[in-house]
Tab-separated table of C-alpha atoms in Angstrom:
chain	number	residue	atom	x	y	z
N	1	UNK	CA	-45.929	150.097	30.860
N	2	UNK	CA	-42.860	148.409	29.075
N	3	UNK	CA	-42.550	146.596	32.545
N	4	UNK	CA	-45.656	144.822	32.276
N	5	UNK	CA	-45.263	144.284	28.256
N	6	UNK	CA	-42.304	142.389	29.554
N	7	UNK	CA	-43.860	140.664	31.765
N	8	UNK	CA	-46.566	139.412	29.342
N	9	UNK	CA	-44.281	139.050	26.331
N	10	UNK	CA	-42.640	136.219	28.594
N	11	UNK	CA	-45.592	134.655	30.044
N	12	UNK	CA	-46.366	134.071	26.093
N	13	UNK	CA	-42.940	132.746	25.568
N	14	UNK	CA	-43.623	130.138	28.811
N	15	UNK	CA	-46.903	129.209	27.253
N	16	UNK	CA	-45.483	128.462	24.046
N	17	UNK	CA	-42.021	126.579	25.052
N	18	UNK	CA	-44.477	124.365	27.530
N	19	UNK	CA	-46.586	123.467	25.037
N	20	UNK	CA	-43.840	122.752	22.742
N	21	UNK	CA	-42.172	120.342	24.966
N	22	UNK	CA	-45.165	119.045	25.775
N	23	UNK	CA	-45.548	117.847	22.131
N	24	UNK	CA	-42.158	116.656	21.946
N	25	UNK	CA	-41.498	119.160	19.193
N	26	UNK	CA	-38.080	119.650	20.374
N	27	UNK	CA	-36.656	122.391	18.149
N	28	UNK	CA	-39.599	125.280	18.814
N	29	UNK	CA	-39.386	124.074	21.976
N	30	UNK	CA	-35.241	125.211	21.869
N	31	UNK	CA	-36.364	127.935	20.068
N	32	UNK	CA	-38.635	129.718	23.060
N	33	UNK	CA	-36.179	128.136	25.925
N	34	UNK	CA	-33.403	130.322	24.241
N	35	UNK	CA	-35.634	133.387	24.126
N	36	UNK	CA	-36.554	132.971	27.825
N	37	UNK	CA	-33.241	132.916	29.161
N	38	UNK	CA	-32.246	136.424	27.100
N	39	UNK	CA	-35.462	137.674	29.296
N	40	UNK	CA	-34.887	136.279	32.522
N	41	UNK	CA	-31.623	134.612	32.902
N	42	UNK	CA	-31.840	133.132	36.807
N	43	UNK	CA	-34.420	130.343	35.787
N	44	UNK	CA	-33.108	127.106	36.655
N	45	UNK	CA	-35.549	125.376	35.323
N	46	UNK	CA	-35.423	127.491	31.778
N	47	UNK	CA	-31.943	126.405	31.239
N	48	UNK	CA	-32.810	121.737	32.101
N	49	UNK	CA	-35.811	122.172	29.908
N	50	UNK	CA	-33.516	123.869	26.898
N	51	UNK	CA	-30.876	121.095	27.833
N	52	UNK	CA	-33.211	118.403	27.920
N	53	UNK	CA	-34.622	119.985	24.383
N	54	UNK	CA	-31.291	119.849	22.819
N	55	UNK	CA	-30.240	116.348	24.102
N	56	UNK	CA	-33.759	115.170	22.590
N	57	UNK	CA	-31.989	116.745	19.238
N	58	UNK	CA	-29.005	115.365	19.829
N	59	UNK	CA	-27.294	118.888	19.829
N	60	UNK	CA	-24.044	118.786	21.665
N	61	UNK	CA	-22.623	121.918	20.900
N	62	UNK	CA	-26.491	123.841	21.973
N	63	UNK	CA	-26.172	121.765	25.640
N	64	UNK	CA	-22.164	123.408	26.219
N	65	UNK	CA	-23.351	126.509	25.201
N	66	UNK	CA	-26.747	126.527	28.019
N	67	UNK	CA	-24.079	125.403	30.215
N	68	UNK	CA	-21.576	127.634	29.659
N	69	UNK	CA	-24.415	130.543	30.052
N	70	UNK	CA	-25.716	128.951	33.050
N	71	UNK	CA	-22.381	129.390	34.931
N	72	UNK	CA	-21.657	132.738	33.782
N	73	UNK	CA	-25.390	134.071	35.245
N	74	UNK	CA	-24.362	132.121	38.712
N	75	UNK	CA	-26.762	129.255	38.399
N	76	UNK	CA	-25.848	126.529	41.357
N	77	UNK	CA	-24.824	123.575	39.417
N	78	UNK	CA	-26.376	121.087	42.327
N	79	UNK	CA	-29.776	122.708	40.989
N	80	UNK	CA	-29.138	122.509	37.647
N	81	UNK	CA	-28.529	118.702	37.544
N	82	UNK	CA	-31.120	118.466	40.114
N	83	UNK	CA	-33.697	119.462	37.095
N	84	UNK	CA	-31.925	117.959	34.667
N	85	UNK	CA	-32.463	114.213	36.775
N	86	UNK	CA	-35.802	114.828	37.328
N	87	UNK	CA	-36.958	115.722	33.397
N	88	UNK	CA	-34.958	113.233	32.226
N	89	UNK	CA	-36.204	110.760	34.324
N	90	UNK	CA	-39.876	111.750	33.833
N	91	UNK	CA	-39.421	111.769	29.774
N	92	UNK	CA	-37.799	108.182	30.447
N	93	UNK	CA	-34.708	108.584	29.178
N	94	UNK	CA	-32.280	108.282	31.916
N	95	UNK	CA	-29.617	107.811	29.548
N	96	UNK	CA	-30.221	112.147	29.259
N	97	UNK	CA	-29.034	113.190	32.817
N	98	UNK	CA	-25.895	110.120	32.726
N	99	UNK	CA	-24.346	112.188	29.533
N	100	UNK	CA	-25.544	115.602	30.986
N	101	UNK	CA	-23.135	114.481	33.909
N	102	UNK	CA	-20.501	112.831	31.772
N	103	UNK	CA	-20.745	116.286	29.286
N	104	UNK	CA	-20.228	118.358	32.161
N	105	UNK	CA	-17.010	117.135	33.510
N	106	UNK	CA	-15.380	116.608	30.376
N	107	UNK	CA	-15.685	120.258	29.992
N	108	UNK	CA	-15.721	121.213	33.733
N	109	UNK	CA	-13.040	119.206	35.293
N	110	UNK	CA	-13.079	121.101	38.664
N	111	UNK	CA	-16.226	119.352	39.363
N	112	UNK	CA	-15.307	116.322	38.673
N	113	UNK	CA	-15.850	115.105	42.443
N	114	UNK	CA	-19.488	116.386	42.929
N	115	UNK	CA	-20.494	114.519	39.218
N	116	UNK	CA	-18.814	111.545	40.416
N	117	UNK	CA	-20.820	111.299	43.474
N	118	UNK	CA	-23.883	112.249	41.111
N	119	UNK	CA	-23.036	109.558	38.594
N	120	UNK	CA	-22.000	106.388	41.679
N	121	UNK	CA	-25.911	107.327	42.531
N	122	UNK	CA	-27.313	107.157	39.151
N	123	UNK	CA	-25.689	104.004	38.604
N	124	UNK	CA	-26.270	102.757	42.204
N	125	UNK	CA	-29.861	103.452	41.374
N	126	UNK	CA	-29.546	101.604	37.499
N	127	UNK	CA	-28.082	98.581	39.747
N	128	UNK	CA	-25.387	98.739	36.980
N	129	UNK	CA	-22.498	96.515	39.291
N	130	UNK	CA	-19.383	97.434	36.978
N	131	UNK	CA	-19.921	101.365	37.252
N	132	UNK	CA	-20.613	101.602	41.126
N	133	UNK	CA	-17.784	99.737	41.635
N	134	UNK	CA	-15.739	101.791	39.250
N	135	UNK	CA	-17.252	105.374	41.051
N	136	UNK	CA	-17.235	103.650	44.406
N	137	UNK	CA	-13.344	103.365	43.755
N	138	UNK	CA	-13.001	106.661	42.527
N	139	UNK	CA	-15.048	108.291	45.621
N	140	UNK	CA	-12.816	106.390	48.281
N	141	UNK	CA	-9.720	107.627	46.468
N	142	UNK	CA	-8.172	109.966	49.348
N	143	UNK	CA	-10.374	108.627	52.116
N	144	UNK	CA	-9.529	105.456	52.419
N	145	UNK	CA	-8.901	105.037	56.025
N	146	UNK	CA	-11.663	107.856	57.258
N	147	UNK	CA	-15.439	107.083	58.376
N	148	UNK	CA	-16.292	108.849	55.819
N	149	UNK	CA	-15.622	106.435	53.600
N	150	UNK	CA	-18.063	104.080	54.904
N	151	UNK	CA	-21.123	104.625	52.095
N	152	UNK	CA	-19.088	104.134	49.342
N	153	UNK	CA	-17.564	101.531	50.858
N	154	UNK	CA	-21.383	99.744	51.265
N	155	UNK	CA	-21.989	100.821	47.797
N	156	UNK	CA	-18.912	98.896	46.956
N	157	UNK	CA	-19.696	95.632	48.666
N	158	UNK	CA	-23.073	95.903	47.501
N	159	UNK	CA	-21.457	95.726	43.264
N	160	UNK	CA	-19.133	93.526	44.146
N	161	UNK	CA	-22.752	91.197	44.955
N	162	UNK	CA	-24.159	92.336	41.819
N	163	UNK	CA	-21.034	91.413	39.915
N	164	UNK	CA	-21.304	88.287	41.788
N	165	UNK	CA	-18.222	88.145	43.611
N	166	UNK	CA	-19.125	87.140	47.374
N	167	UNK	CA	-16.003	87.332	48.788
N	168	UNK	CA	-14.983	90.556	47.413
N	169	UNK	CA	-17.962	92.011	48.854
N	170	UNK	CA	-17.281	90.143	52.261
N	171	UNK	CA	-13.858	92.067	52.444
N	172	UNK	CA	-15.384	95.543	51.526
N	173	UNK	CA	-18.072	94.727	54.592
N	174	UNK	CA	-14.710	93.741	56.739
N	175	UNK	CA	-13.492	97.278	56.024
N	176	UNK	CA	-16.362	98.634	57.919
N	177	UNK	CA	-16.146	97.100	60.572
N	178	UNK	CA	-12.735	97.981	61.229
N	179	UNK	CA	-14.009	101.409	61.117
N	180	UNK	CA	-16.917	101.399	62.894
N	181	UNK	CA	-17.204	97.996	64.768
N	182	UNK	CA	-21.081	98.371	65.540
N	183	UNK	CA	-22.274	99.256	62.164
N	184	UNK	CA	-25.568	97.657	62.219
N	185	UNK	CA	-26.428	97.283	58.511
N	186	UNK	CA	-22.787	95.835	57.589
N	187	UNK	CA	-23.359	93.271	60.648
N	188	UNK	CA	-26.818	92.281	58.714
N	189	UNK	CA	-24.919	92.463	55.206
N	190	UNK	CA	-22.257	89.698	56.629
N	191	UNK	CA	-25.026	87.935	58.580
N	192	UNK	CA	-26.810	87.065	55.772
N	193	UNK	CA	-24.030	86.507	53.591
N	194	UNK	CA	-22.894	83.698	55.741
N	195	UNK	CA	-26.250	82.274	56.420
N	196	UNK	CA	-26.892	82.155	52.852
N	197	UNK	CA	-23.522	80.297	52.482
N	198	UNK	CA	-24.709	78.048	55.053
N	199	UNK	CA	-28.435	77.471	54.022
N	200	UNK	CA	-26.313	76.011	50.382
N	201	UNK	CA	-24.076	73.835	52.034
N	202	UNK	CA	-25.348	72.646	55.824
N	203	UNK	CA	-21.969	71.389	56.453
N	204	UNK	CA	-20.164	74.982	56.122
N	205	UNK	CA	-20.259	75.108	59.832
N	206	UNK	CA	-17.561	78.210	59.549
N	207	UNK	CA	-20.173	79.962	57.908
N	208	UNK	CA	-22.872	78.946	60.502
N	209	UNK	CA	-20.711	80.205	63.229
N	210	UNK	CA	-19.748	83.386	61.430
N	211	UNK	CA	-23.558	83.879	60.359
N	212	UNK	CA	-24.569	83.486	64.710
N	213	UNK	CA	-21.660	86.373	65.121
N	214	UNK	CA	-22.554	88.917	63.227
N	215	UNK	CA	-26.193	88.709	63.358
N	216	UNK	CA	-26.382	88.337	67.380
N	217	UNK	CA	-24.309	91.332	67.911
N	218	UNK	CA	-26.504	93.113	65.530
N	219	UNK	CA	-29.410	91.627	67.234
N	220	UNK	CA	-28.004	93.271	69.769
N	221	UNK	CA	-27.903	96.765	68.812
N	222	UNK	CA	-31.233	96.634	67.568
N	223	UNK	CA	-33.387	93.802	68.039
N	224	UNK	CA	-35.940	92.337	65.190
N	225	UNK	CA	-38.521	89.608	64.880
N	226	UNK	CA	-36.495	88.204	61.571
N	227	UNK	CA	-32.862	88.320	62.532
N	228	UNK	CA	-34.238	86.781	65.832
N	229	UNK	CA	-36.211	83.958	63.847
N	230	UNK	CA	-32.766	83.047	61.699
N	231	UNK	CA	-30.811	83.280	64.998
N	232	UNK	CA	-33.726	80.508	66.567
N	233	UNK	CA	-33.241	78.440	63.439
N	234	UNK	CA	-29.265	78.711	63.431
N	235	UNK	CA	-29.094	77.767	67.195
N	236	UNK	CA	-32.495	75.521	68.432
N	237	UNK	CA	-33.119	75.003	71.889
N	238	UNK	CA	-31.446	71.675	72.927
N	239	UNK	CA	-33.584	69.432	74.620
């Protein structure tokens, strides 16, 4: 009997936190949350709807405490910010899950690698040049010369674009290459970087060379109808 009055005294509690955040009335909405996870203390998604609840209040010291419980009742942290991302993100306030991320690791540094790879996507995602390049850094710190390397080496070329700096990024797409010679979407990234030199200035034949080279060979791996149309326009049929 005290089973199922358990049972329904949380259901009630559910109801009532839902319909709380629902209405943006962020403190009730605490309120329940915090009941809840006495009840049932495995919810994932109890604990990123009280954190997103007390970031809406601006409650610092409520968001370390839900995280500190989190940990101690073995909640995967991948999940947890998982949850957090995608109420954040649906309340439009992005800003939420960035200093969930930034909280976290200030008072978790043993994570510190897994939020950084969180936070280079966030920002890769925000198109915010300065900060992928700064996590792109951090993330190749240690792997430098391995292939794994290699995404946050593209996210890297790809802020140093952003950021404007062309032949920063041309570099980072060099550093590929020297570790995987054939890797078709770098070959396209320098392609195009060098026929867009060219298409400004028709008498940069370095870059019209350079632009033939990379895209051929990555016409070669993998044939399309547009690299093939900028290759016909780069080298017409002589007469």
């Amino acid at each position: 009997m005290s089973v199922v009055a358990s049972a329904t005294d949380y259901d009630v509690l559910q109801r009532r936190a839902t319909m709380f955040y629902d209405q943006e009335e962020w403190l009730s909405a605490s309120a329940m949350y915090t009941l809840m996870i006495d009840q049932r203390p495995q919810v994932v998604d109890t604990y990123s709807r009280a954190i997103i609840s007390a970031a809406m209040r601006n409650d610092t010291l409520m968001q370390t405490d839900l995280l500190e419980k989190s940990f101690q009742n073995h909640i995967p942290f991948d999940s947890l910010y998982s949850h957090v991302k995608t109420l954040s993100f649906d309340l439009g306030k992005t800003d939420l899950y960035e200093n969930f991320l930034l909280r976290t690791q200030m008072s978790y540094p043993w994570l510190s690698r897994n939020i950084d790879s969180q936070l280079l996507k966030y920002y890769s995602f925000r198109r915010n040049g300065t900060k992928m390049e700064e996590y792109a850094l951090k993330m190749l710190n240690g792997i430098e010369n391995k292939p794994e390397s290699i995404p946050f080496r593209e996210i890297l070329a790809d802020a140093y674009l952003l950021q404007g700096e062309k032949n920063k990024a041309i570099e980072a797409y060099y550093s590929i290459l020297k570790l995987d010679a054939d890797n078709y979407d770098t070959l396209i990234e320098l392609g195009n970087c060098y026929y867009s030199a060219f298409i400004e200035d028709n008498s940069d034949s370095e870059s019209k060379k350079l632009a033939i080279e990379h895209l051929l060979k990555a016409n070669s791996i993998k044939p399309t109808p547009f690299v093939t149309k900028i290759l016909s326009e780069l080298q017409p049929p002589t007469k």
